[in-house]
Coordinates of C-alpha atoms and ligand atoms in Angstrom, one line a residue:
M1 CA -10.9 6.4 -65.0
K2 CA -10.8 6.4 -68.7
K3 CA -6.7 6.2 -70.6
I4 CA -6.2 8.3 -73.4
V5 CA -6.1 5.2 -76.2
K6 CA -4.4 5.1 -79.8
T7 CA -7.4 4.0 -81.8
E8 CA -9.7 6.0 -80.2
I9 CA -7.9 9.0 -80.0
E10 CA -7.3 8.7 -83.7
K11 CA -11.5 7.9 -84.6
L12 CA -12.1 11.1 -83.1
L13 CA -9.7 13.1 -84.8
I14 CA -10.7 15.1 -87.8
A15 CA -8.4 13.6 -90.8
G16 CA -5.3 15.4 -92.2
N17 CA -4.9 17.7 -89.5
V18 CA -2.2 15.7 -87.4
R19 CA 0.3 12.9 -88.7
D20 CA 1.3 10.4 -86.3
V21 CA -0.3 10.1 -83.0
L22 CA 2.0 8.7 -80.3
V23 CA 0.5 7.5 -76.6
Y24 CA 2.7 7.2 -74.1
D25 CA 2.7 5.7 -70.3
C26 CA 5.2 7.7 -69.0
I27 CA 7.7 10.3 -71.0
E28 CA 10.0 12.6 -69.6
S29 CA 7.8 15.5 -72.1
T30 CA 5.1 15.6 -74.4
N31 CA 6.3 18.4 -76.1
D32 CA 10.3 16.9 -76.6
C33 CA 9.1 13.8 -78.5
A34 CA 6.8 16.1 -80.4
L35 CA 9.5 18.5 -82.0
N36 CA 11.8 15.4 -82.3
T37 CA 9.3 13.2 -84.6
G38 CA 6.5 16.2 -85.7
A39 CA 3.9 13.7 -84.2
T40 CA 1.2 14.5 -82.3
V41 CA 1.9 12.8 -78.8
F42 CA 0.1 11.7 -75.9
A43 CA 1.7 10.5 -72.0
R44 CA -0.1 9.7 -69.1
T45 CA 2.1 10.9 -66.8
Q46 CA 5.7 12.9 -67.8
T47 CA 8.8 13.0 -65.9
K48 CA 10.0 16.3 -67.0
G49 CA 6.8 17.7 -67.7
R50 CA 7.9 21.3 -69.0
G51 CA 5.5 25.2 -68.2
R52 CA 6.7 28.4 -69.3
N53 CA 9.5 30.6 -68.4
G54 CA 12.1 27.2 -67.6
R55 CA 9.2 26.1 -64.6
S56 CA 8.1 22.5 -64.5
F57 CA 4.6 21.3 -65.1
F58 CA 3.1 18.9 -62.5
S59 CA 2.8 16.1 -65.1
G60 CA 1.6 13.6 -62.0
E61 CA -1.6 10.3 -62.8
G62 CA -4.9 11.5 -63.8
G63 CA -3.9 14.4 -65.6
L64 CA -4.1 14.3 -69.3
Y65 CA -0.6 15.7 -71.3
F66 CA -0.5 16.3 -75.4
S67 CA 1.2 17.9 -77.4
I68 CA 0.3 18.9 -81.7
A69 CA 2.6 19.2 -84.0
L70 CA 2.4 22.0 -86.6
F71 CA 5.0 22.0 -90.1
F72 CA 5.8 25.4 -91.3
E73 CA 7.1 26.2 -94.3
E74 CA 9.3 29.4 -94.8
N75 CA 6.8 31.4 -92.4
Q76 CA 3.6 29.9 -92.9
I77 CA 2.1 27.1 -91.3
R78 CA 0.2 24.1 -93.7
L79 CA -3.0 23.1 -91.8
G80 CA -4.3 19.6 -92.6
S81 CA -6.7 21.2 -95.1
G82 CA -3.9 21.7 -97.6
A83 CA -4.0 25.1 -96.7
L84 CA -1.1 28.4 -95.3
I85 CA -2.1 30.4 -92.9
P86 CA 0.9 33.3 -91.8
F87 CA 2.8 32.0 -88.7
S88 CA 2.1 34.5 -85.8
A89 CA 3.1 33.4 -82.4
G90 CA 0.3 35.0 -80.8
R91 CA -2.3 33.1 -83.1
L92 CA -0.7 30.1 -82.0
T93 CA -1.4 30.5 -78.2
V94 CA -4.7 32.6 -78.4
S95 CA -5.7 29.9 -80.2
A96 CA -5.1 26.5 -78.1
G97 CA -6.7 28.6 -74.8
I98 CA -9.7 29.5 -76.9
A99 CA -10.1 25.7 -78.2
V100 CA -9.2 24.7 -74.6
A101 CA -11.9 27.0 -72.9
K102 CA -14.9 25.7 -75.6
A103 CA -14.0 22.2 -75.7
L104 CA -14.4 22.6 -71.1
N105 CA -17.1 24.4 -71.8
L106 CA -19.1 22.0 -73.7
F107 CA -18.5 19.6 -70.8
G108 CA -20.5 22.4 -68.7
I109 CA -17.1 23.6 -67.3
D110 CA -17.0 27.3 -66.6
A111 CA -13.4 28.1 -68.4
K112 CA -11.8 31.2 -68.5
I113 CA -8.3 32.3 -70.5
K114 CA -5.9 34.2 -68.3
W115 CA -3.7 35.9 -70.8
V116 CA -1.5 34.4 -72.2
N117 CA -2.5 30.8 -72.2
D118 CA -3.5 29.6 -68.9
I119 CA -6.9 28.1 -68.5
Y120 CA -8.8 29.0 -65.2
V121 CA -11.8 27.3 -63.0
A122 CA -12.9 29.3 -60.2
G123 CA -10.3 30.9 -59.3
K124 CA -7.5 27.8 -59.8
K125 CA -4.9 26.5 -62.7
V126 CA -6.5 23.6 -64.5
C127 CA -4.6 23.8 -67.5
G128 CA -1.1 25.3 -69.0
I129 CA 0.1 25.7 -72.5
L130 CA 3.2 25.6 -74.2
A131 CA 4.1 26.8 -77.6
E132 CA 7.8 26.0 -78.5
R133 CA 9.4 25.5 -81.9
R134 CA 12.5 23.6 -83.0
G135 CA 13.5 24.5 -86.8
D136 CA 10.7 23.6 -89.3
I137 CA 8.0 22.0 -85.9
A138 CA 6.1 24.1 -83.3
A139 CA 4.7 22.0 -80.4
I140 CA 1.9 23.1 -79.0
G141 CA 2.1 21.4 -75.5
I142 CA -1.1 21.4 -73.1
G143 CA -0.9 20.0 -69.7
I144 CA -5.2 19.6 -67.9
N145 CA -5.3 19.2 -64.7
L146 CA -8.1 16.4 -65.2
N147 CA -8.2 13.7 -62.3
S148 CA -5.0 14.4 -60.7
S149 CA -4.0 14.9 -57.7
I150 CA -2.2 18.3 -57.1
P151 CA 0.8 18.6 -54.7
D152 CA -0.4 20.4 -51.4
D153 CA 2.4 23.2 -52.6
L154 CA 0.6 23.7 -55.5
A155 CA -3.0 23.6 -53.9
S156 CA -3.2 26.9 -53.5
K157 CA -3.1 28.1 -57.4
A158 CA -3.6 24.9 -59.0
A159 CA -6.2 22.6 -59.1
S160 CA -7.6 19.5 -60.7
L161 CA -11.5 19.6 -62.7
N162 CA -12.3 15.7 -61.3
A163 CA -14.6 15.1 -63.7
P164 CA -15.8 12.1 -65.4
I165 CA -14.5 13.6 -68.6
D166 CA -13.5 10.7 -71.3
P167 CA -9.9 12.2 -71.5
N168 CA -10.4 10.8 -75.5
V169 CA -13.4 13.1 -76.0
L170 CA -11.1 16.3 -74.3
A171 CA -8.2 16.0 -76.1
A172 CA -10.4 15.3 -79.6
S173 CA -12.6 18.3 -79.1
V174 CA -9.4 19.9 -78.2
I175 CA -7.1 19.7 -81.2
N176 CA -9.7 19.7 -83.7
G177 CA -10.9 23.0 -82.2
F178 CA -7.5 23.3 -82.2
F179 CA -7.2 23.5 -86.2
H180 CA -10.5 25.4 -86.5
E181 CA -9.1 28.3 -84.3
L182 CA -6.1 28.9 -86.4
A183 CA -7.6 28.8 -89.4
S184 CA -9.5 32.0 -87.6
P185 CA -9.2 32.9 -84.3
D186 CA -12.5 33.7 -82.5
I187 CA -11.6 37.0 -80.8
E188 CA -14.6 37.8 -79.5
F189 CA -14.6 35.0 -77.2
A190 CA -11.5 35.7 -76.5
N191 CA -12.2 38.8 -75.2
A192 CA -15.3 37.6 -73.6
N193 CA -13.7 34.9 -71.5
C194 CA -10.6 36.1 -70.7
I195 CA -10.2 37.3 -67.1
T196 CA -7.2 39.4 -67.3
L197 CA -9.2 42.0 -68.7
G198 CA -10.1 44.9 -66.4
K199 CA -7.7 44.5 -64.2
T200 CA -4.7 46.1 -63.4
V201 CA -1.3 44.4 -64.3
E202 CA 2.7 44.5 -64.1
C203 CA 4.7 43.8 -67.0
E204 CA 7.5 44.1 -69.1
K205 CA 5.9 47.4 -70.6
G206 CA 5.0 48.7 -67.1
I207 CA 2.0 48.7 -65.3
G208 CA -1.6 49.6 -66.3
V209 CA -5.5 47.8 -67.2
A210 CA -5.6 44.7 -69.6
V211 CA -8.2 46.3 -71.8
G212 CA -8.2 43.7 -74.5
I213 CA -7.3 40.9 -76.7
D214 CA -6.0 42.5 -80.9
A215 CA -6.5 39.9 -83.6
D216 CA -3.3 38.5 -83.4
G217 CA -4.0 37.5 -79.8
A218 CA -2.0 40.7 -78.3
L219 CA -2.7 41.8 -74.9
L220 CA -4.4 45.8 -74.7
I221 CA -2.9 47.4 -72.0
L222 CA -3.8 51.5 -71.3
I223 CA -1.0 52.4 -69.4
G224 CA -1.3 56.4 -69.4
D225 CA -2.9 57.2 -72.3
Q226 CA -0.9 54.9 -74.7
T227 CA -2.1 52.0 -75.2
E228 CA 0.4 49.0 -75.2
R229 CA 0.7 45.2 -77.1
L230 CA 2.3 43.0 -75.5
Y231 CA 2.7 39.9 -77.9
Y232 CA 4.1 37.6 -75.5
G233 CA 5.3 36.9 -71.8
E234 CA 3.8 37.0 -68.2
V235 CA 1.3 40.0 -66.3
R236 CA 0.7 39.7 -62.6
F237 CA -2.1 40.7 -61.2
L238 CA -2.1 43.8 -59.3
S239 CA -5.7 44.0 -58.9
A240 CA -8.1 41.6 -57.6
Ligands
LIG1 C1 2.7 26.2 -68.1 O1 1.6 26.7 -67.5 O2 4.1 27.2 -67.9 C2 3.0 25.6 -69.2 C3 2.6 24.3 -68.9 C4 2.7 23.7 -70.3 C5 2.4 22.2 -69.9 C6 2.1 20.9 -71.4 S1 2.0 19.5 -70.6 C7 2.1 18.9 -72.0 C8 3.4 19.2 -72.6 N1 5.2 19.0 -72.5 C9 6.0 19.5 -71.5 O3 6.5 18.7 -71.1 N2 5.1 20.6 -71.0 C10 3.5 21.2 -72.0

Protein backbone atom coordinates (compact mmCIF):
# COMPACT_ATOMS: atom_id res chain seq x y z
CA MET A 1 0.00 0.00 0.00
CA LYS A 2 1.40 3.43 -0.92
CA LYS A 3 2.16 6.01 1.76
CA ILE A 4 2.03 9.79 1.88
CA VAL A 5 5.39 11.14 0.68
CA LYS A 6 6.22 14.85 0.97
CA THR A 7 7.74 15.23 -2.52
CA GLU A 8 4.84 13.39 -4.15
CA ILE A 9 2.08 15.34 -2.45
CA GLU A 10 3.87 18.64 -3.11
CA LYS A 11 4.00 17.87 -6.85
CA LEU A 12 0.24 17.31 -6.94
CA LEU A 13 -0.89 20.37 -4.99
CA ILE A 14 -1.91 23.49 -6.88
CA ALA A 15 0.83 26.02 -6.13
CA GLY A 16 0.09 28.81 -3.72
CA ASN A 17 -2.79 27.29 -1.76
CA VAL A 18 -0.71 25.87 1.06
CA ARG A 19 2.52 27.09 2.65
CA ASP A 20 4.78 24.38 4.10
CA VAL A 21 3.95 20.69 3.87
CA LEU A 22 4.97 18.48 6.81
CA VAL A 23 4.69 14.67 6.77
CA TYR A 24 5.05 12.57 9.94
CA ASP A 25 5.00 8.85 10.57
CA CYS A 26 3.29 9.44 13.89
CA ILE A 27 2.12 12.61 15.63
CA GLU A 28 -0.35 13.43 18.40
CA SER A 29 -2.76 15.36 16.15
CA THR A 30 -2.22 16.95 12.74
CA ASN A 31 -4.70 19.68 13.73
CA ASP A 32 -2.52 20.75 16.68
CA CYS A 33 0.58 20.80 14.47
CA ALA A 34 -1.17 22.82 11.73
CA LEU A 35 -2.52 25.31 14.29
CA ASN A 36 0.95 25.71 15.85
CA THR A 37 2.97 25.95 12.63
CA GLY A 38 0.65 27.14 9.82
CA ALA A 39 1.83 24.16 7.76
CA THR A 40 -0.40 21.65 6.03
CA VAL A 41 0.34 18.50 7.98
CA PHE A 42 0.05 14.78 7.19
CA ALA A 43 0.54 11.84 9.51
CA ARG A 44 0.45 8.10 8.89
CA THR A 45 -0.88 7.58 12.43
CA GLN A 46 -1.99 9.85 15.26
CA THR A 47 -1.80 9.12 19.01
CA LYS A 48 -4.35 11.78 20.01
CA GLY A 49 -6.55 12.09 16.91
CA ARG A 50 -9.35 14.49 17.84
CA GLY A 51 -12.97 14.37 16.75
CA ARG A 52 -15.77 16.87 17.25
CA ASN A 53 -17.33 17.49 20.67
CA GLY A 54 -14.33 16.18 22.62
CA ARG A 55 -14.45 12.74 21.02
CA SER A 56 -11.30 10.92 19.96
CA PHE A 57 -10.79 9.87 16.35
CA PHE A 58 -9.39 6.40 15.63
CA SER A 59 -6.12 7.03 13.74
CA GLY A 60 -4.41 3.69 13.13
CA GLU A 61 -2.17 2.53 10.27
CA GLY A 62 -3.64 2.64 6.78
CA GLY A 63 -5.74 5.77 7.30
CA LEU A 64 -5.19 9.17 5.73
CA TYR A 65 -4.92 11.95 8.34
CA PHE A 66 -4.18 15.54 7.43
CA SER A 67 -4.90 19.15 8.33
CA ILE A 68 -5.05 22.09 5.95
CA ALA A 69 -3.97 25.43 7.44
CA LEU A 70 -5.81 28.62 6.54
CA PHE A 71 -4.83 32.17 7.41
CA PHE A 72 -7.12 34.91 8.62
CA GLU A 73 -6.73 38.58 7.90
CA GLU A 74 -9.19 40.35 10.15
CA ASN A 75 -12.28 38.25 9.60
CA GLN A 76 -11.43 37.14 6.09
CA ILE A 77 -9.40 34.23 4.73
CA ARG A 78 -6.55 34.85 2.31
CA LEU A 79 -6.54 32.25 -0.46
CA GLY A 80 -3.38 31.22 -2.29
CA SER A 81 -4.68 33.10 -5.33
CA GLY A 82 -4.44 36.25 -3.21
CA ALA A 83 -8.22 36.60 -3.04
CA LEU A 84 -9.81 37.35 0.32
CA ILE A 85 -13.06 35.57 1.11
CA PRO A 86 -15.36 36.38 4.01
CA PHE A 87 -14.99 33.91 6.88
CA SER A 88 -17.93 31.72 7.73
CA ALA A 89 -17.52 28.54 9.78
CA GLY A 90 -20.35 26.93 7.81
CA ARG A 91 -18.62 27.64 4.54
CA LEU A 92 -15.38 26.04 5.72
CA THR A 93 -17.03 22.83 6.83
CA VAL A 94 -19.42 22.49 3.91
CA SER A 95 -16.54 23.11 1.47
CA ALA A 96 -14.44 20.39 3.11
CA GLY A 97 -17.30 17.87 3.02
CA ILE A 98 -18.02 18.61 -0.64
CA ALA A 99 -14.31 18.32 -1.52
CA VAL A 100 -13.97 14.90 0.17
CA ALA A 101 -17.17 13.53 -1.38
CA LYS A 102 -16.20 14.75 -4.87
CA ALA A 103 -12.66 13.37 -4.53
CA LEU A 104 -14.01 9.94 -3.55
CA ASN A 105 -16.50 10.11 -6.44
CA LEU A 106 -13.51 10.48 -8.79
CA PHE A 107 -12.38 7.02 -7.62
CA GLY A 108 -15.82 5.56 -8.29
CA ILE A 109 -16.88 5.64 -4.61
CA ASP A 110 -20.45 6.73 -3.93
CA ALA A 111 -19.73 9.01 -0.97
CA LYS A 112 -22.46 10.95 0.80
CA ILE A 113 -22.37 13.88 3.21
CA LYS A 114 -23.96 13.54 6.64
CA TRP A 115 -24.43 17.12 7.79
CA VAL A 116 -22.42 18.77 9.14
CA ASN A 117 -19.34 17.06 7.82
CA ASP A 118 -19.11 13.32 8.13
CA ILE A 119 -18.71 11.31 4.97
CA TYR A 120 -20.59 8.06 4.61
CA VAL A 121 -20.32 5.17 2.17
CA ALA A 122 -22.96 2.43 2.16
CA GLY A 123 -24.41 3.63 5.47
CA LYS A 124 -21.14 3.77 7.43
CA LYS A 125 -18.82 6.64 8.32
CA VAL A 126 -15.56 6.58 6.37
CA CYS A 127 -14.35 10.11 7.07
CA GLY A 128 -14.63 12.79 9.76
CA ILE A 129 -13.77 16.47 9.47
CA LEU A 130 -12.85 18.85 12.29
CA ALA A 131 -12.41 22.61 11.74
CA GLU A 132 -10.66 24.52 14.53
CA ARG A 133 -9.27 28.04 14.91
CA ARG A 134 -6.42 29.34 17.05
CA GLY A 135 -5.63 33.03 16.64
CA ASP A 136 -5.15 33.81 12.96
CA ILE A 137 -4.81 30.19 11.84
CA ALA A 138 -7.56 27.67 11.18
CA ALA A 139 -6.99 23.97 10.64
CA ILE A 140 -9.36 21.83 8.65
CA GLY A 141 -8.57 18.31 9.85
CA ILE A 142 -9.64 15.40 7.70
CA GLY A 143 -9.42 11.73 8.64
CA ILE A 144 -10.27 9.15 5.98
CA ASN A 145 -10.42 5.42 6.76
CA LEU A 146 -8.66 4.43 3.58
CA ASN A 147 -7.17 1.02 4.37
CA SER A 148 -7.63 0.93 8.13
CA SER A 149 -8.50 -1.95 10.45
CA ILE A 150 -11.57 -0.57 12.19
CA PRO A 151 -11.71 -1.63 15.88
CA ASP A 152 -14.61 -3.94 16.78
CA ASP A 153 -16.33 -1.35 18.98
CA LEU A 154 -16.59 1.07 16.01
CA ALA A 155 -17.42 -1.47 13.32
CA SER A 156 -21.20 -1.08 13.51
CA LYS A 157 -20.91 2.62 12.59
CA ALA A 158 -17.58 3.08 10.79
CA ALA A 159 -15.95 1.38 7.83
CA SER A 160 -12.76 1.49 5.83
CA LEU A 161 -12.81 2.05 2.08
CA ASN A 162 -10.25 -0.71 1.57
CA ALA A 163 -9.52 0.59 -1.91
CA PRO A 164 -6.20 0.56 -3.81
CA ILE A 165 -6.05 4.35 -3.89
CA ASP A 166 -2.78 6.29 -3.77
CA PRO A 167 -3.17 8.47 -0.63
CA ASN A 168 -1.07 11.22 -2.26
CA VAL A 169 -3.50 11.48 -5.17
CA LEU A 170 -6.57 11.35 -2.92
CA ALA A 171 -5.23 13.96 -0.49
CA ALA A 172 -4.20 16.31 -3.31
CA SER A 173 -7.61 15.94 -4.91
CA VAL A 174 -9.30 16.81 -1.59
CA ILE A 175 -7.02 19.79 -0.88
CA ASN A 176 -7.13 21.26 -4.39
CA GLY A 177 -10.90 20.72 -4.43
CA PHE A 178 -11.30 22.28 -0.99
CA PHE A 179 -9.72 25.57 -2.10
CA HIS A 180 -11.90 25.57 -5.22
CA GLU A 181 -15.06 24.98 -3.13
CA LEU A 182 -14.05 27.58 -0.56
CA ALA A 183 -14.09 30.26 -3.24
CA SER A 184 -17.48 29.09 -4.52
CA PRO A 185 -19.09 26.15 -2.69
CA ASP A 186 -21.14 23.78 -4.85
CA ILE A 187 -24.23 23.89 -2.63
CA GLU A 188 -26.25 22.12 -5.32
CA PHE A 189 -23.87 19.12 -4.99
CA ALA A 190 -24.13 19.25 -1.17
CA ASN A 191 -27.94 19.19 -1.38
CA ALA A 192 -27.96 16.38 -3.94
CA ASN A 193 -25.57 14.22 -1.90
CA CYS A 194 -26.61 14.81 1.70
CA ILE A 195 -28.09 11.80 3.53
CA THR A 196 -29.48 14.04 6.27
CA LEU A 197 -32.09 15.60 3.99
CA GLY A 198 -35.59 14.17 4.17
CA LYS A 199 -34.88 12.67 7.61
CA THR A 200 -36.60 13.51 10.89
CA VAL A 201 -33.82 14.84 13.07
CA GLU A 202 -33.32 16.03 16.62
CA CYS A 203 -31.04 18.99 17.27
CA GLU A 204 -30.67 21.87 19.71
CA LYS A 205 -33.54 23.67 17.94
CA GLY A 206 -35.94 20.77 18.45
CA ILE A 207 -37.30 17.96 16.29
CA GLY A 208 -38.07 18.50 12.62
CA VAL A 209 -37.40 17.42 9.08
CA ALA A 210 -34.11 18.39 7.43
CA VAL A 211 -35.04 19.99 4.12
CA GLY A 212 -31.89 21.57 2.70
CA ILE A 213 -28.49 23.19 3.05
CA ASP A 214 -28.28 26.93 2.40
CA ALA A 215 -25.54 28.98 0.76
CA ASP A 216 -23.80 29.43 4.15
CA GLY A 217 -23.67 25.68 4.75
CA ALA A 218 -26.46 25.87 7.37
CA LEU A 219 -28.91 22.98 7.65
CA LEU A 220 -32.54 24.01 7.06
CA ILE A 221 -34.91 22.18 9.37
CA LEU A 222 -38.67 22.41 9.16
CA ILE A 223 -39.94 22.48 12.73
CA GLY A 224 -43.72 22.85 12.77
CA ASP A 225 -44.32 25.53 10.16
CA GLN A 226 -41.01 27.33 10.79
CA THR A 227 -37.78 26.77 8.87
CA GLU A 228 -34.88 26.94 11.31
CA ARG A 229 -31.23 27.36 10.31
CA LEU A 230 -28.66 25.25 12.12
CA TYR A 231 -25.13 26.59 11.62
CA TYR A 232 -23.24 24.07 13.74
CA GLY A 233 -23.87 21.23 16.15
CA GLU A 234 -24.98 17.66 15.94
CA VAL A 235 -28.17 16.22 14.51
CA ARG A 236 -29.51 12.84 15.54
CA PHE A 237 -31.54 10.83 13.07
CA LEU A 238 -34.98 9.84 14.40
CA SER A 239 -36.05 8.29 11.08
CA ALA A 240 -34.10 5.82 8.97
C1 LIG B 1 -15.11 13.71 13.74
O1 LIG B 1 -15.44 12.71 13.11
O2 LIG B 1 -15.66 14.02 14.82
C2 LIG B 1 -14.00 14.56 13.20
C3 LIG B 1 -12.74 13.78 13.05
C4 LIG B 1 -11.58 14.58 12.50
C5 LIG B 1 -10.31 13.74 12.46
C6 LIG B 1 -9.17 14.43 11.79
S1 LIG B 1 -7.83 13.34 11.48
C7 LIG B 1 -6.80 14.67 11.06
C8 LIG B 1 -7.10 15.78 12.05
N1 LIG B 1 -6.34 15.63 13.26
C9 LIG B 1 -7.12 15.43 14.33
O3 LIG B 1 -6.70 15.29 15.50
N2 LIG B 1 -8.41 15.38 13.96
C10 LIG B 1 -8.56 15.60 12.54
